[in-house]
Coordinates of N, CA, C and O in Angstrom, one line a residue:
M1 N 99.5 81.3 122.5 CA 99.6 80.3 121.4 C 100.9 80.6 120.7 O 101.2 81.7 120.3
S2 N 101.7 79.6 120.5 CA 103.0 79.8 119.8 C 102.9 79.4 118.4 O 102.6 78.2 118.0
I3 N 103.0 80.4 117.5 CA 103.1 80.2 116.1 C 104.4 80.8 115.7 O 104.7 81.9 116.0
Y4 N 105.3 80.1 115.0 CA 106.5 80.6 114.5 C 106.4 81.2 113.1 O 105.6 80.7 112.3
Y5 N 107.1 82.2 112.9 CA 107.1 82.9 111.6 C 108.5 82.8 111.1 O 109.4 83.3 111.7
F6 N 108.7 82.2 109.9 CA 110.1 82.0 109.3 C 110.1 82.8 108.0 O 109.2 82.6 107.2
A7 N 111.2 83.5 107.8 CA 111.4 84.2 106.6 C 112.8 84.2 106.1 O 113.7 84.1 106.9
I8 N 113.0 84.1 104.8 CA 114.3 84.2 104.2 C 114.4 85.5 103.5 O 113.5 85.8 102.6
V9 N 115.3 86.4 103.8 CA 115.5 87.7 103.2 C 116.8 87.7 102.4 O 117.8 87.3 102.9
G10 N 116.6 88.1 101.1 CA 117.8 88.1 100.2 C 118.8 89.1 100.5 O 118.7 90.0 101.4
A11 N 119.9 89.1 99.8 CA 121.1 90.0 100.0 C 120.7 91.4 99.8 O 121.3 92.3 100.3
T12 N 119.7 91.6 98.9 CA 119.3 93.0 98.7 C 118.0 93.3 99.5 O 117.2 94.2 99.1
D13 N 117.8 92.7 100.6 CA 116.6 92.8 101.5 C 115.3 92.6 100.8 O 114.3 93.2 101.2
N14 N 115.3 91.7 99.8 CA 114.0 91.3 99.2 C 113.6 90.0 99.8 O 114.4 89.1 100.2
P15 N 112.2 89.8 100.0 CA 111.7 88.6 100.6 C 111.9 87.4 99.6 O 111.5 87.5 98.4
I16 N 112.5 86.3 100.0 CA 112.7 85.2 99.2 C 111.7 84.1 99.5 O 111.1 83.4 98.7
Y17 N 111.4 83.9 100.8 CA 110.5 82.9 101.3 C 110.0 83.3 102.6 O 110.6 83.9 103.4
E18 N 108.7 82.9 102.9 CA 108.1 83.1 104.2 C 107.0 82.0 104.5 O 106.4 81.5 103.6
T19 N 106.9 81.7 105.8 CA 105.9 80.7 106.1 C 105.6 80.9 107.6 O 106.4 81.3 108.4
D20 N 104.3 80.5 108.0 CA 103.9 80.4 109.4 C 104.1 78.9 109.7 O 103.7 78.1 109.0
I21 N 104.7 78.7 110.9 CA 105.0 77.3 111.3 C 104.2 77.1 112.6 O 104.4 77.8 113.6
I22 N 103.3 76.1 112.5 CA 102.4 75.8 113.6 C 103.1 74.5 114.2 O 103.2 73.5 113.5
P23 N 103.5 74.5 115.5 CA 104.1 73.3 116.1 C 103.1 72.2 116.0 O 101.9 72.3 116.1
S24 N 103.7 71.0 116.0 CA 102.8 69.8 115.8 C 102.0 69.5 117.1 O 101.0 68.8 117.0
S25 N 102.3 70.1 118.2 CA 101.5 70.0 119.4 C 100.3 70.8 119.4 O 99.3 70.6 120.1
R26 N 100.2 71.7 118.4 CA 99.0 72.5 118.3 C 98.1 72.0 117.1 O 98.6 71.5 116.1
S27 N 96.8 72.1 117.3 CA 95.9 71.7 116.2 C 95.7 72.9 115.3 O 95.4 74.0 115.8
S28 N 95.7 72.7 114.0 CA 95.5 73.8 113.1 C 94.0 74.3 113.2 O 93.7 75.4 112.7
S29 N 93.1 73.4 113.6 CA 91.7 73.8 113.7 C 91.5 74.8 114.9 O 90.4 75.5 114.9
L30 N 92.4 74.9 115.8 CA 92.2 75.9 116.9 C 92.6 77.3 116.5 O 92.3 78.2 117.2
I31 N 93.1 77.5 115.3 CA 93.6 78.8 114.9 C 92.6 79.4 113.9 O 92.3 78.8 112.9
D32 N 92.1 80.6 114.3 CA 91.2 81.3 113.4 C 91.9 81.9 112.2 O 93.0 82.6 112.4
N33 N 91.5 81.7 111.0 CA 92.2 82.1 109.8 C 92.3 83.7 109.7 O 93.3 84.2 109.3
S34 N 91.2 84.4 110.1 CA 91.3 85.8 110.1 C 92.3 86.4 111.1 O 93.0 87.4 110.8
R35 N 92.4 85.7 112.2 CA 93.4 86.1 113.2 C 94.8 85.9 112.7 O 95.7 86.6 112.9
R36 N 95.0 84.7 112.0 CA 96.3 84.4 111.4 C 96.7 85.5 110.4 O 97.8 85.9 110.3
D37 N 95.7 85.9 109.6 CA 96.0 86.9 108.6 C 96.4 88.3 109.2 O 97.3 88.9 108.7
D38 N 95.8 88.6 110.3 CA 96.1 89.9 111.0 C 97.5 89.8 111.6 O 98.3 90.7 111.5
H39 N 97.9 88.6 112.1 CA 99.2 88.5 112.7 C 100.3 88.3 111.7 O 101.4 88.7 111.9
K40 N 99.9 87.9 110.5 CA 100.9 87.8 109.4 C 101.5 89.1 109.1 O 102.8 89.2 108.9
H41 N 100.7 90.1 109.0 CA 101.3 91.5 108.7 C 102.1 92.0 109.8 O 103.1 92.6 109.6
L42 N 101.7 91.7 111.1 CA 102.5 92.2 112.2 C 103.8 91.4 112.3 O 104.8 92.0 112.5
N43 N 103.8 90.1 112.0 CA 105.0 89.3 111.9 C 106.0 89.8 110.9 O 107.2 89.9 111.1
Q44 N 105.4 90.2 109.7 CA 106.3 90.7 108.7 C 106.9 92.0 109.1 O 108.1 92.3 108.8
F45 N 106.1 92.8 109.8 CA 106.7 94.1 110.2 C 107.8 93.9 111.3 O 108.8 94.6 111.2
I46 N 107.6 93.0 112.2 CA 108.6 92.8 113.3 C 109.9 92.3 112.7 O 110.9 92.7 113.0
V47 N 109.8 91.3 111.7 CA 111.0 90.8 111.1 C 111.7 91.8 110.3 O 112.9 92.0 110.3
H48 N 110.9 92.7 109.6 CA 111.5 93.7 108.7 C 112.2 94.7 109.6 O 113.3 95.2 109.3
A49 N 111.6 95.1 110.8 CA 112.2 96.0 111.7 C 113.5 95.5 112.3 O 114.5 96.2 112.6
A50 N 113.6 94.2 112.4 CA 114.8 93.5 113.0 C 116.0 93.4 112.0 O 117.1 93.1 112.4
L51 N 115.7 93.7 110.7 CA 116.8 93.6 109.7 C 117.9 94.5 110.0 O 119.1 94.2 109.8
D52 N 117.6 95.7 110.5 CA 118.7 96.7 110.8 C 119.6 96.2 111.9 O 120.8 96.3 111.9
V53 N 118.9 95.6 112.9 CA 119.7 95.0 114.1 C 120.6 93.9 113.6 O 121.8 93.8 114.0
V54 N 120.1 93.0 112.7 CA 120.8 91.9 112.2 C 122.1 92.4 111.4 O 123.2 91.9 111.6
E55 N 121.9 93.5 110.6 CA 123.0 94.0 109.9 C 124.1 94.6 110.8 O 125.3 94.6 110.5
E56 N 123.7 95.2 111.9 CA 124.7 95.7 112.9 C 125.4 94.6 113.6 O 126.6 94.6 113.7
V57 N 124.7 93.5 114.0 CA 125.3 92.4 114.7 C 126.2 91.6 113.8 O 127.2 91.1 114.3
Q58 N 125.8 91.4 112.6 CA 126.6 90.5 111.7 C 128.0 90.9 111.4 O 128.9 90.1 111.2
W59 N 128.3 92.2 111.5 CA 129.6 92.7 111.3 C 130.5 92.6 112.5 O 131.7 92.8 112.4
G60 N 129.9 92.3 113.7 CA 130.6 92.2 114.9 C 131.0 90.8 115.3 O 131.6 90.6 116.3
T61 N 130.6 89.8 114.4 CA 130.9 88.4 114.8 C 131.2 87.7 113.5 O 130.8 88.1 112.4
Q62 N 131.9 86.5 113.6 CA 132.1 85.7 112.5 C 131.1 84.5 112.4 O 131.1 83.8 111.4
A63 N 130.3 84.4 113.4 CA 129.3 83.3 113.5 C 128.2 83.5 112.5 O 127.8 84.7 112.3
M64 N 127.7 82.5 111.9 CA 126.5 82.6 111.0 C 125.2 82.7 111.8 O 124.3 83.4 111.5
Y65 N 125.2 82.0 113.0 CA 124.0 82.0 113.8 C 124.2 83.1 114.8 O 125.1 83.2 115.6
L66 N 123.3 84.1 114.7 CA 123.4 85.3 115.5 C 122.5 85.3 116.8 O 122.5 86.3 117.5
K67 N 121.9 84.2 117.1 CA 121.0 84.0 118.3 C 119.9 85.0 118.2 O 119.4 85.4 117.1
S68 N 119.4 85.4 119.4 CA 118.2 86.3 119.4 C 118.8 87.7 119.3 O 119.6 88.2 120.1
V69 N 118.3 88.4 118.2 CA 118.9 89.7 117.9 C 117.9 90.8 118.3 O 118.4 92.0 118.5
D70 N 116.6 90.5 118.4 CA 115.7 91.6 118.7 C 114.5 91.0 119.5 O 114.3 89.8 119.5
R71 N 113.7 91.9 120.1 CA 112.6 91.5 120.9 C 111.5 92.4 120.7 O 111.7 93.7 120.7
F72 N 110.2 91.9 120.6 CA 109.0 92.7 120.5 C 108.0 92.1 121.4 O 107.6 91.0 121.1
N73 N 107.6 92.8 122.4 CA 106.7 92.3 123.5 C 107.3 91.0 124.0 O 108.4 90.9 124.5
E74 N 106.5 89.9 123.8 CA 107.0 88.6 124.3 C 107.6 87.7 123.2 O 107.9 86.6 123.4
Q75 N 107.8 88.3 122.0 CA 108.4 87.6 120.9 C 109.8 88.0 120.6 O 110.2 89.1 120.8
Y76 N 110.6 87.0 120.2 CA 112.0 87.1 119.9 C 112.2 86.9 118.4 O 111.6 86.2 117.8
V77 N 113.3 87.6 117.9 CA 113.7 87.4 116.5 C 115.1 86.8 116.6 O 116.0 87.5 117.1
S78 N 115.3 85.6 116.0 CA 116.6 85.0 115.9 C 117.0 85.0 114.4 O 116.1 85.0 113.5
A79 N 118.3 85.1 114.2 CA 118.7 85.3 112.8 C 119.9 84.4 112.5 O 120.7 84.0 113.4
F80 N 120.1 84.1 111.3 CA 121.2 83.2 110.7 C 121.5 83.9 109.4 O 120.7 84.1 108.6
V81 N 122.8 84.2 109.2 CA 123.3 84.9 108.0 C 124.2 84.0 107.2 O 125.2 83.5 107.8
T82 N 123.9 83.8 106.0 CA 124.7 82.9 105.1 C 125.9 83.7 104.6 O 126.0 84.9 104.8
A83 N 126.8 83.0 103.9 CA 128.0 83.6 103.4 C 127.7 84.7 102.3 O 128.5 85.6 102.2
N84 N 126.6 84.5 101.6 CA 126.3 85.5 100.6 C 125.3 86.5 101.0 O 124.6 87.1 100.3
N85 N 125.2 86.7 102.4 CA 124.4 87.7 103.0 C 122.9 87.5 102.9 O 122.1 88.5 103.0
V86 N 122.5 86.3 102.8 CA 121.0 86.0 102.8 C 120.7 85.7 104.3 O 121.5 85.0 105.0
K87 N 119.6 86.3 104.8 CA 119.3 86.2 106.2 C 118.1 85.3 106.4 O 117.1 85.5 105.8
F88 N 118.2 84.4 107.4 CA 117.1 83.5 107.8 C 116.7 84.1 109.1 O 117.4 84.3 110.0
M89 N 115.4 84.5 109.2 CA 114.8 85.1 110.3 C 113.7 84.3 110.9 O 112.8 83.8 110.2
L90 N 113.7 84.1 112.2 CA 112.7 83.3 112.9 C 112.1 84.1 114.0 O 112.8 84.6 114.9
L91 N 110.8 84.3 114.0 CA 110.0 85.0 115.0 C 109.4 84.0 115.9 O 108.7 83.1 115.4
H92 N 109.7 84.0 117.2 CA 109.3 82.9 118.1 C 109.0 83.5 119.5 O 109.5 84.6 119.8
D93 N 108.4 82.8 120.4 CA 108.1 83.3 121.7 C 108.8 82.5 122.8 O 108.6 82.8 124.0
Q94 N 109.5 81.5 122.4 CA 110.2 80.7 123.4 C 111.7 80.7 123.1 O 112.1 80.7 122.0
K95 N 112.5 80.9 124.2 CA 114.0 80.9 124.0 C 114.6 79.5 124.1 O 114.8 79.0 125.2
S96 N 114.8 78.9 123.0 CA 115.3 77.5 123.0 C 116.5 77.5 122.0 O 116.3 77.1 120.8
E97 N 117.6 78.1 122.4 CA 118.7 78.4 121.5 C 119.2 77.2 120.7 O 119.5 77.2 119.5
D98 N 119.3 76.0 121.4 CA 119.9 74.8 120.7 C 119.0 74.3 119.6 O 119.4 74.0 118.5
S99 N 117.7 74.3 119.8 CA 116.8 73.8 118.8 C 116.6 74.8 117.7 O 116.5 74.4 116.5
I100 N 116.7 76.1 118.0 CA 116.6 77.1 116.9 C 117.9 77.0 116.0 O 117.8 77.1 114.8
K101 N 119.0 76.8 116.7 CA 120.3 76.7 115.9 C 120.3 75.5 115.0 O 120.7 75.5 113.8
N102 N 119.8 74.4 115.5 CA 119.7 73.1 114.7 C 118.7 73.3 113.6 O 118.9 72.9 112.4
F103 N 117.6 74.0 113.8 CA 116.6 74.4 112.8 C 117.3 75.2 111.7 O 117.1 74.8 110.5
F104 N 118.0 76.2 112.0 CA 118.6 77.0 111.0 C 119.7 76.3 110.2 O 119.8 76.4 109.0
N105 N 120.4 75.4 110.9 CA 121.5 74.6 110.2 C 120.8 73.7 109.2 O 121.3 73.5 108.0
D106 N 119.7 73.0 109.6 CA 119.1 72.1 108.6 C 118.4 72.8 107.5 O 118.4 72.4 106.3
V107 N 117.8 74.0 107.8 CA 117.2 74.7 106.7 C 118.2 75.3 105.7 O 118.0 75.3 104.5
Y108 N 119.4 75.6 106.3 CA 120.5 76.1 105.5 C 120.9 75.0 104.5 O 121.2 75.3 103.3
E109 N 121.0 73.7 104.9 CA 121.3 72.6 104.0 C 120.3 72.5 102.9 O 120.6 72.3 101.7
V110 N 119.0 72.7 103.2 CA 117.9 72.6 102.2 C 118.1 73.8 101.2 O 117.9 73.6 100.0
Y111 N 118.4 74.9 101.8 CA 118.6 76.1 101.0 C 119.8 76.0 100.0 O 119.7 76.4 98.8
V112 N 120.8 75.4 100.5 CA 122.0 75.2 99.6 C 121.6 74.3 98.4 O 122.1 74.4 97.3
K113 N 120.8 73.3 98.7 CA 120.4 72.4 97.7 C 119.6 73.1 96.6 O 119.6 72.8 95.4
I114 N 118.7 74.1 97.1 CA 118.0 74.9 96.1 C 119.0 75.7 95.3 O 118.8 75.9 94.1
L115 N 120.0 76.3 95.9 CA 121.0 77.1 95.2 C 121.7 76.3 94.1 O 122.1 76.9 93.1
M116 N 121.9 75.0 94.4 CA 122.6 74.2 93.4 C 121.8 73.8 92.2 O 122.3 73.4 91.2
N117 N 120.5 74.1 92.2 CA 119.6 73.9 91.1 C 120.0 74.9 90.0 O 119.9 76.1 90.2
P118 N 120.3 74.4 88.8 CA 120.8 75.4 87.7 C 119.6 76.3 87.3 O 119.9 77.3 86.6
F119 N 118.4 75.9 87.5 CA 117.3 76.7 87.1 C 116.8 77.8 88.1 O 115.9 78.6 87.8
Y120 N 117.4 77.7 89.3 CA 117.1 78.7 90.3 C 118.0 79.9 90.2 O 119.2 79.9 90.1
E121 N 117.3 81.1 90.1 CA 118.1 82.4 90.0 C 118.3 82.9 91.4 O 117.3 83.1 92.2
K122 N 119.5 83.2 91.7 CA 119.9 83.7 93.1 C 119.1 84.9 93.5 O 118.9 85.8 92.6
N123 N 118.6 85.0 94.7 CA 117.8 86.1 95.3 C 116.4 86.2 94.7 O 115.8 87.2 94.8
S124 N 116.0 85.2 94.0 CA 114.6 85.2 93.5 C 113.7 84.4 94.5 O 114.2 83.6 95.2
P125 N 112.4 84.7 94.5 CA 111.5 84.0 95.5 C 111.5 82.5 95.2 O 111.6 82.0 94.1
I126 N 111.4 81.8 96.3 CA 111.4 80.3 96.3 C 109.9 79.9 96.3 O 109.3 80.1 97.3
S127 N 109.5 79.3 95.3 CA 108.1 78.8 95.2 C 108.0 77.3 95.1 O 106.9 76.7 94.8
N128 N 109.1 76.6 95.4 CA 109.1 75.2 95.2 C 108.4 74.5 96.4 O 108.7 74.7 97.5
P129 N 107.3 73.7 96.1 CA 106.6 73.1 97.2 C 107.4 72.0 98.0 O 107.2 71.8 99.2
Q130 N 108.4 71.4 97.3 CA 109.3 70.5 98.1 C 110.1 71.2 99.1 O 110.3 70.7 100.2
F131 N 110.6 72.4 98.8 CA 111.3 73.3 99.7 C 110.4 73.6 100.9 O 110.8 73.5 102.1
D132 N 109.2 74.0 100.6 CA 108.2 74.3 101.7 C 108.0 73.1 102.6 O 108.0 73.3 103.8
N133 N 107.8 72.0 102.0 CA 107.5 70.8 102.8 C 108.8 70.4 103.7 O 108.6 70.0 104.8
R134 N 109.9 70.5 103.1 CA 111.2 70.2 103.9 C 111.4 71.2 105.0 O 111.8 70.8 106.1
V135 N 111.1 72.5 104.8 CA 111.2 73.5 105.9 C 110.3 73.1 107.0 O 110.6 73.1 108.2
K136 N 109.1 72.8 106.7 CA 108.1 72.5 107.7 C 108.4 71.1 108.4 O 108.1 71.0 109.6
L137 N 109.0 70.2 107.7 CA 109.4 69.0 108.3 C 110.6 69.2 109.3 O 110.6 68.7 110.4
V138 N 111.5 70.1 108.9 CA 112.6 70.4 109.8 C 112.0 71.2 111.0 O 112.5 70.9 112.2
A139 N 111.1 72.0 110.8 CA 110.5 72.8 111.9 C 109.7 71.8 112.9 O 109.8 72.0 114.1
R140 N 109.1 70.8 112.3 CA 108.4 69.9 113.2 C 109.4 69.1 114.0 O 109.1 68.7 115.2
R141 N 110.6 68.9 113.5 CA 111.6 68.1 114.2 C 112.2 69.0 115.4 O 112.5 68.4 116.4
F142 N 112.4 70.2 115.1 CA 113.2 71.0 116.1 C 112.4 72.0 116.9 O 112.8 72.4 118.0
L143 N 111.3 72.5 116.4 CA 110.6 73.6 117.0 C 109.4 73.1 117.8 O 108.8 72.1 117.6

């Protein structure tokens, strides 16, 4: 069962945003909530462990999209690093580089719009429901 886990990690390695993304082809009723909670902690651990790899790879390239940077069992971690060192991390089980790159680019546009909000403090958690809806809409389109 493919469930994507997306996280935004701030410049000081603090969590800014996280969500589980269920592809539209899957029914949410098929997923047991207790099982989802167990996997949430594992997903957080995998993404956190991949931060060191992202920091090593980001200094060796000028690209913002770092592709698949780490692997855990059958799951891959792809990363996108912004100019102010905020990291977008996606845990997934399918290697579809083009759709993941498009997903990151569109989420980056939504993130920049949040940054332009004068009431948003940089590197603080994003709790805006519109941001959450837009991220899930972009995920539905590309993942």
